[in-house]
Every structure is written in structure tokens, then in C-alpha cells.
């Protein structure tokens, strides 16, 4: 039984393709701002360049010194490079400010990826949650400060398949002390 003519089938096929392509273009997450690199703080360690899954950071000569230089066209604002930088030379407006105060003790600090579904914790558990653009952006040095000062435990909640390609992999490898900057042995 024939429902549509050949011409109608072509119109449906092309129309569906146009709708699908326009939906994909309009829902693109490329609208995140790029990171900012403070060249005065950059120690040219090269870790951010190695970790960037989009090859948006190159180590180039700037004023006679080797520095991390960002390609604005390639940066998608994933912030994975923030997790690579022990000097806090890289920042992003969506990145949370951590609370290192000893007076604000919590049972658990949770770092969750911005693409991880919303969740609730038991009321009796005192939890401090930080939503980060990607788990790969969590700095080992900051996690250690949080554990030393104001949290008994930490947890990482991330995508099963990292939206930004390698963020979860880099976070796990740092936690397992297989990739610099390393988490402390105490963790």
C-alpha cells in the first residue's frame, strides 16, 4: 500500500533533514565563554596544553618567556585546563569559588559535572556541592585544602561518557596518581 507519492517522500526526507540539522546547530553548547589565562601567574608547565581535548592551548614565546597562549576559536569553555593548573593561572566565570573556611565544616563535599542530572542528598547529611563545568576542572590542590580544612569526605559525580571528551578520564587518572597534577596520597 502506497501512502505517499515519490515527490512527497522526497519532500518529507529533505524536510526532516533540514529540521534535524537546524535543531543540532541551534542546540550547540559552543556558547560557553572561553577560559582566561593570567600570563603573570603561568609557570609554563605545559600541563594545560597536554590536557586540553580541543588543542586550544599552545606553549608559545610571549615577551621572551614561554607561556600558555589560548586559541579563542578552539576553546569551548570546558575548563579542563583549570584542573591542570597548580598556579591558579586559569579562570572562568562559570567556575565556582570554593569555601576553604574551617568554620564551615561539612560531612561531604561533592563536585558534580554541569551535565550530571540534578540529585538530592539525605537531609541528615550536611553536604557542600560545587557544580563544575567538567570534572576534569577540579584541581587536586583545592580538593586537598577542602579535605584538610572543612570536609570529612569528597565525592565526584560525572557523566558516564564525558561531554568534553577527556575530563572524567583526567580526573580519575589524577585521583589514582597517574596524571599530574596529582592528588595527595591521603585522598
PDB file of N, CA and C in Angstrom, residues 6-49:
ATOM      1  N   UNK A   6       6.184   9.599  -4.772  1.00  0.00           N
ATOM      2  CA  UNK A   6       7.647   9.729  -4.741  1.00  0.00           C
ATOM      3  C   UNK A   6       8.040  11.161  -4.389  1.00  0.00           C
ATOM      4  N   UNK A   7       7.380  12.136  -4.964  1.00  0.00           N
ATOM      5  CA  UNK A   7       7.698  13.546  -4.670  1.00  0.00           C
ATOM      6  C   UNK A   7       7.432  13.881  -3.200  1.00  0.00           C
ATOM      7  N   UNK A   8       6.332  13.373  -2.659  1.00  0.00           N
ATOM      8  CA  UNK A   8       6.026  13.614  -1.248  1.00  0.00           C
ATOM      9  C   UNK A   8       7.066  12.959  -0.339  1.00  0.00           C
ATOM     10  N   UNK A   9       7.516  11.760  -0.698  1.00  0.00           N
ATOM     11  CA  UNK A   9       8.575  11.103   0.074  1.00  0.00           C
ATOM     12  C   UNK A   9       9.844  11.936   0.088  1.00  0.00           C
ATOM     13  N   UNK A  10      10.228  12.495  -1.059  1.00  0.00           N
ATOM     14  CA  UNK A  10      11.427  13.340  -1.123  1.00  0.00           C
ATOM     15  C   UNK A  10      11.261  14.596  -0.270  1.00  0.00           C
ATOM     16  N   UNK A  11      10.089  15.189  -0.325  1.00  0.00           N
ATOM     17  CA  UNK A  11       9.836  16.399   0.474  1.00  0.00           C
ATOM     18  C   UNK A  11       9.932  16.071   1.967  1.00  0.00           C
ATOM     19  N   UNK A  12       9.356  14.950   2.387  1.00  0.00           N
ATOM     20  CA  UNK A  12       9.426  14.531   3.797  1.00  0.00           C
ATOM     21  C   UNK A  12      10.871  14.263   4.201  1.00  0.00           C
ATOM     22  N   UNK A  13      11.622  13.574   3.355  1.00  0.00           N
ATOM     23  CA  UNK A  13      13.020  13.248   3.649  1.00  0.00           C
ATOM     24  C   UNK A  13      13.875  14.507   3.774  1.00  0.00           C
ATOM     25  N   UNK A  14      13.765  15.408   2.812  1.00  0.00           N
ATOM     26  CA  UNK A  14      14.569  16.642   2.841  1.00  0.00           C
ATOM     27  C   UNK A  14      14.122  17.536   3.999  1.00  0.00           C
ATOM     28  N   UNK A  15      12.809  17.650   4.213  1.00  0.00           N
ATOM     29  CA  UNK A  15      12.301  18.468   5.317  1.00  0.00           C
ATOM     30  C   UNK A  15      12.765  17.954   6.670  1.00  0.00           C
ATOM     31  N   UNK A  16      12.737  16.637   6.854  1.00  0.00           N
ATOM     32  CA  UNK A  16      13.219  16.048   8.113  1.00  0.00           C
ATOM     33  C   UNK A  16      14.698  16.330   8.316  1.00  0.00           C
ATOM     34  N   UNK A  17      15.469  16.233   7.247  1.00  0.00           N
ATOM     35  CA  UNK A  17      16.909  16.517   7.328  1.00  0.00           C
ATOM     36  C   UNK A  17      17.173  17.955   7.721  1.00  0.00           C
ATOM     37  N   UNK A  18      16.430  18.889   7.121  1.00  0.00           N
ATOM     38  CA  UNK A  18      16.607  20.312   7.442  1.00  0.00           C
ATOM     39  C   UNK A  18      16.248  20.577   8.902  1.00  0.00           C
ATOM     40  N   UNK A  19      15.147  20.012   9.369  1.00  0.00           N
ATOM     41  CA  UNK A  19      14.736  20.198  10.768  1.00  0.00           C
ATOM     42  C   UNK A  19      15.789  19.629  11.714  1.00  0.00           C
ATOM     43  N   UNK A  20      16.290  18.439  11.420  1.00  0.00           N
ATOM     44  CA  UNK A  20      17.294  17.802  12.274  1.00  0.00           C
ATOM     45  C   UNK A  20      18.587  18.612  12.320  1.00  0.00           C
ATOM     46  N   UNK A  21      19.076  19.048  11.169  1.00  0.00           N
ATOM     47  CA  UNK A  21      20.318  19.833  11.122  1.00  0.00           C
ATOM     48  C   UNK A  21      20.135  21.158  11.844  1.00  0.00           C
ATOM     49  N   UNK A  22      19.018  21.842  11.640  1.00  0.00           N
ATOM     50  CA  UNK A  22      18.812  23.126  12.322  1.00  0.00           C
ATOM     51  C   UNK A  22      18.697  22.930  13.833  1.00  0.00           C
ATOM     52  N   UNK A  23      18.072  21.847  14.275  1.00  0.00           N
ATOM     53  CA  UNK A  23      17.998  21.553  15.709  1.00  0.00           C
ATOM     54  C   UNK A  23      19.393  21.348  16.287  1.00  0.00           C
ATOM     55  N   UNK A  24      20.227  20.580  15.601  1.00  0.00           N
ATOM     56  CA  UNK A  24      21.590  20.332  16.080  1.00  0.00           C
ATOM     57  C   UNK A  24      22.405  21.617  16.126  1.00  0.00           C
ATOM     58  N   UNK A  25      22.248  22.478  15.130  1.00  0.00           N
ATOM     59  CA  UNK A  25      23.000  23.736  15.116  1.00  0.00           C
ATOM     60  C   UNK A  25      22.539  24.681  16.213  1.00  0.00           C
ATOM     61  N   UNK A  26      21.236  24.729  16.463  1.00  0.00           N
ATOM     62  CA  UNK A  26      20.708  25.638  17.483  1.00  0.00           C
ATOM     63  C   UNK A  26      20.989  25.162  18.898  1.00  0.00           C
ATOM     64  N   UNK A  27      21.110  23.854  19.099  1.00  0.00           N
ATOM     65  CA  UNK A  27      21.338  23.334  20.448  1.00  0.00           C
ATOM     66  C   UNK A  27      22.816  23.147  20.759  1.00  0.00           C
ATOM     67  N   UNK A  28      23.696  23.667  19.936  1.00  0.00           N
ATOM     68  CA  UNK A  28      25.141  23.510  20.142  1.00  0.00           C
ATOM     69  C   UNK A  28      25.570  24.235  21.415  1.00  0.00           C
ATOM     70  N   UNK A  29      26.391  23.599  22.253  1.00  0.00           N
ATOM     71  CA  UNK A  29      26.846  24.138  23.540  1.00  0.00           C
ATOM     72  C   UNK A  29      28.055  25.054  23.377  1.00  0.00           C
ATOM     73  N   UNK A  30      28.388  25.486  22.189  1.00  0.00           N
ATOM     74  CA  UNK A  30      29.578  26.301  21.937  1.00  0.00           C
ATOM     75  C   UNK A  30      29.444  27.703  22.529  1.00  0.00           C
ATOM     76  N   UNK A  31      28.303  28.031  23.127  1.00  0.00           N
ATOM     77  CA  UNK A  31      28.098  29.385  23.626  1.00  0.00           C
ATOM     78  C   UNK A  31      28.763  29.660  24.972  1.00  0.00           C
ATOM     79  N   UNK A  32      29.505  28.713  25.538  1.00  0.00           N
ATOM     80  CA  UNK A  32      30.244  28.978  26.780  1.00  0.00           C
ATOM     81  C   UNK A  32      31.429  29.873  26.487  1.00  0.00           C
ATOM     82  N   UNK A  33      31.655  30.776  27.406  1.00  0.00           N
ATOM     83  CA  UNK A  33      32.810  31.669  27.253  1.00  0.00           C
ATOM     84  C   UNK A  33      34.110  30.884  27.344  1.00  0.00           C
ATOM     85  N   UNK A  34      35.154  31.356  26.653  1.00  0.00           N
ATOM     86  CA  UNK A  34      36.458  30.691  26.794  1.00  0.00           C
ATOM     87  C   UNK A  34      37.078  31.008  28.155  1.00  0.00           C
ATOM     88  N   UNK A  35      38.068  30.230  28.531  1.00  0.00           N
ATOM     89  CA  UNK A  35      38.782  30.479  29.786  1.00  0.00           C
ATOM     90  C   UNK A  35      39.669  31.709  29.642  1.00  0.00           C
ATOM     91  N   UNK A  36      40.163  32.199  30.769  1.00  0.00           N
ATOM     92  CA  UNK A  36      41.116  33.309  30.773  1.00  0.00           C
ATOM     93  C   UNK A  36      42.410  32.808  31.395  1.00  0.00           C
ATOM     94  N   UNK A  37      43.537  33.087  30.741  1.00  0.00           N
ATOM     95  CA  UNK A  37      44.846  32.685  31.268  1.00  0.00           C
ATOM     96  C   UNK A  37      45.595  33.929  31.716  1.00  0.00           C
ATOM     97  N   UNK A  38      45.936  33.985  32.999  1.00  0.00           N
ATOM     98  CA  UNK A  38      46.732  35.079  33.556  1.00  0.00           C
ATOM     99  C   UNK A  38      48.200  34.754  33.297  1.00  0.00           C
ATOM    100  N   UNK A  39      48.783  35.418  32.317  1.00  0.00           N
ATOM    101  CA  UNK A  39      50.157  35.112  31.909  1.00  0.00           C
ATOM    102  C   UNK A  39      51.176  35.425  32.999  1.00  0.00           C
ATOM    103  N   UNK A  40      50.840  36.331  33.922  1.00  0.00           N
ATOM    104  CA  UNK A  40      51.765  36.632  35.024  1.00  0.00           C
ATOM    105  C   UNK A  40      51.880  35.455  35.994  1.00  0.00           C
ATOM    106  N   UNK A  41      50.812  34.674  36.139  1.00  0.00           N
ATOM    107  CA  UNK A  41      50.837  33.511  37.039  1.00  0.00           C
ATOM    108  C   UNK A  41      51.322  32.241  36.346  1.00  0.00           C
ATOM    109  N   UNK A  42      51.249  32.194  35.021  1.00  0.00           N
ATOM    110  CA  UNK A  42      51.605  30.991  34.263  1.00  0.00           C
ATOM    111  C   UNK A  42      53.082  30.668  34.441  1.00  0.00           C
ATOM    112  N   UNK A  43      53.373  29.417  34.848  1.00  0.00           N
ATOM    113  CA  UNK A  43      54.769  29.000  35.027  1.00  0.00           C
ATOM    114  C   UNK A  43      55.264  28.119  33.871  1.00  0.00           C
ATOM    115  N   UNK A  44      54.492  28.068  32.782  1.00  0.00           N
ATOM    116  CA  UNK A  44      54.862  27.339  31.561  1.00  0.00           C
ATOM    117  C   UNK A  44      55.099  25.849  31.808  1.00  0.00           C
ATOM    118  N   UNK A  45      54.318  25.247  32.690  1.00  0.00           N
ATOM    119  CA  UNK A  45      54.494  23.820  32.997  1.00  0.00           C
ATOM    120  C   UNK A  45      54.018  22.926  31.852  1.00  0.00           C
ATOM    121  N   UNK A  46      53.145  23.440  31.003  1.00  0.00           N
ATOM    122  CA  UNK A  46      52.656  22.748  29.811  1.00  0.00           C
ATOM    123  C   UNK A  46      51.520  21.761  30.097  1.00  0.00           C
ATOM    124  N   UNK A  47      51.109  21.587  31.347  1.00  0.00           N
ATOM    125  CA  UNK A  47      50.063  20.610  31.667  1.00  0.00           C
ATOM    126  C   UNK A  47      48.718  20.978  31.037  1.00  0.00           C
ATOM    127  N   UNK A  48      48.381  22.261  31.020  1.00  0.00           N
ATOM    128  CA  UNK A  48      47.107  22.681  30.429  1.00  0.00           C
ATOM    129  C   UNK A  48      47.074  22.362  28.938  1.00  0.00           C
ATOM    130  N   UNK A  49      48.194  22.556  28.286  1.00  0.00           N
ATOM    131  CA  UNK A  49      48.300  22.260  26.856  1.00  0.00           C
ATOM    132  C   UNK A  49      48.124  20.766  26.591  1.00  0.00           C
TER     133      UNK A  49
END
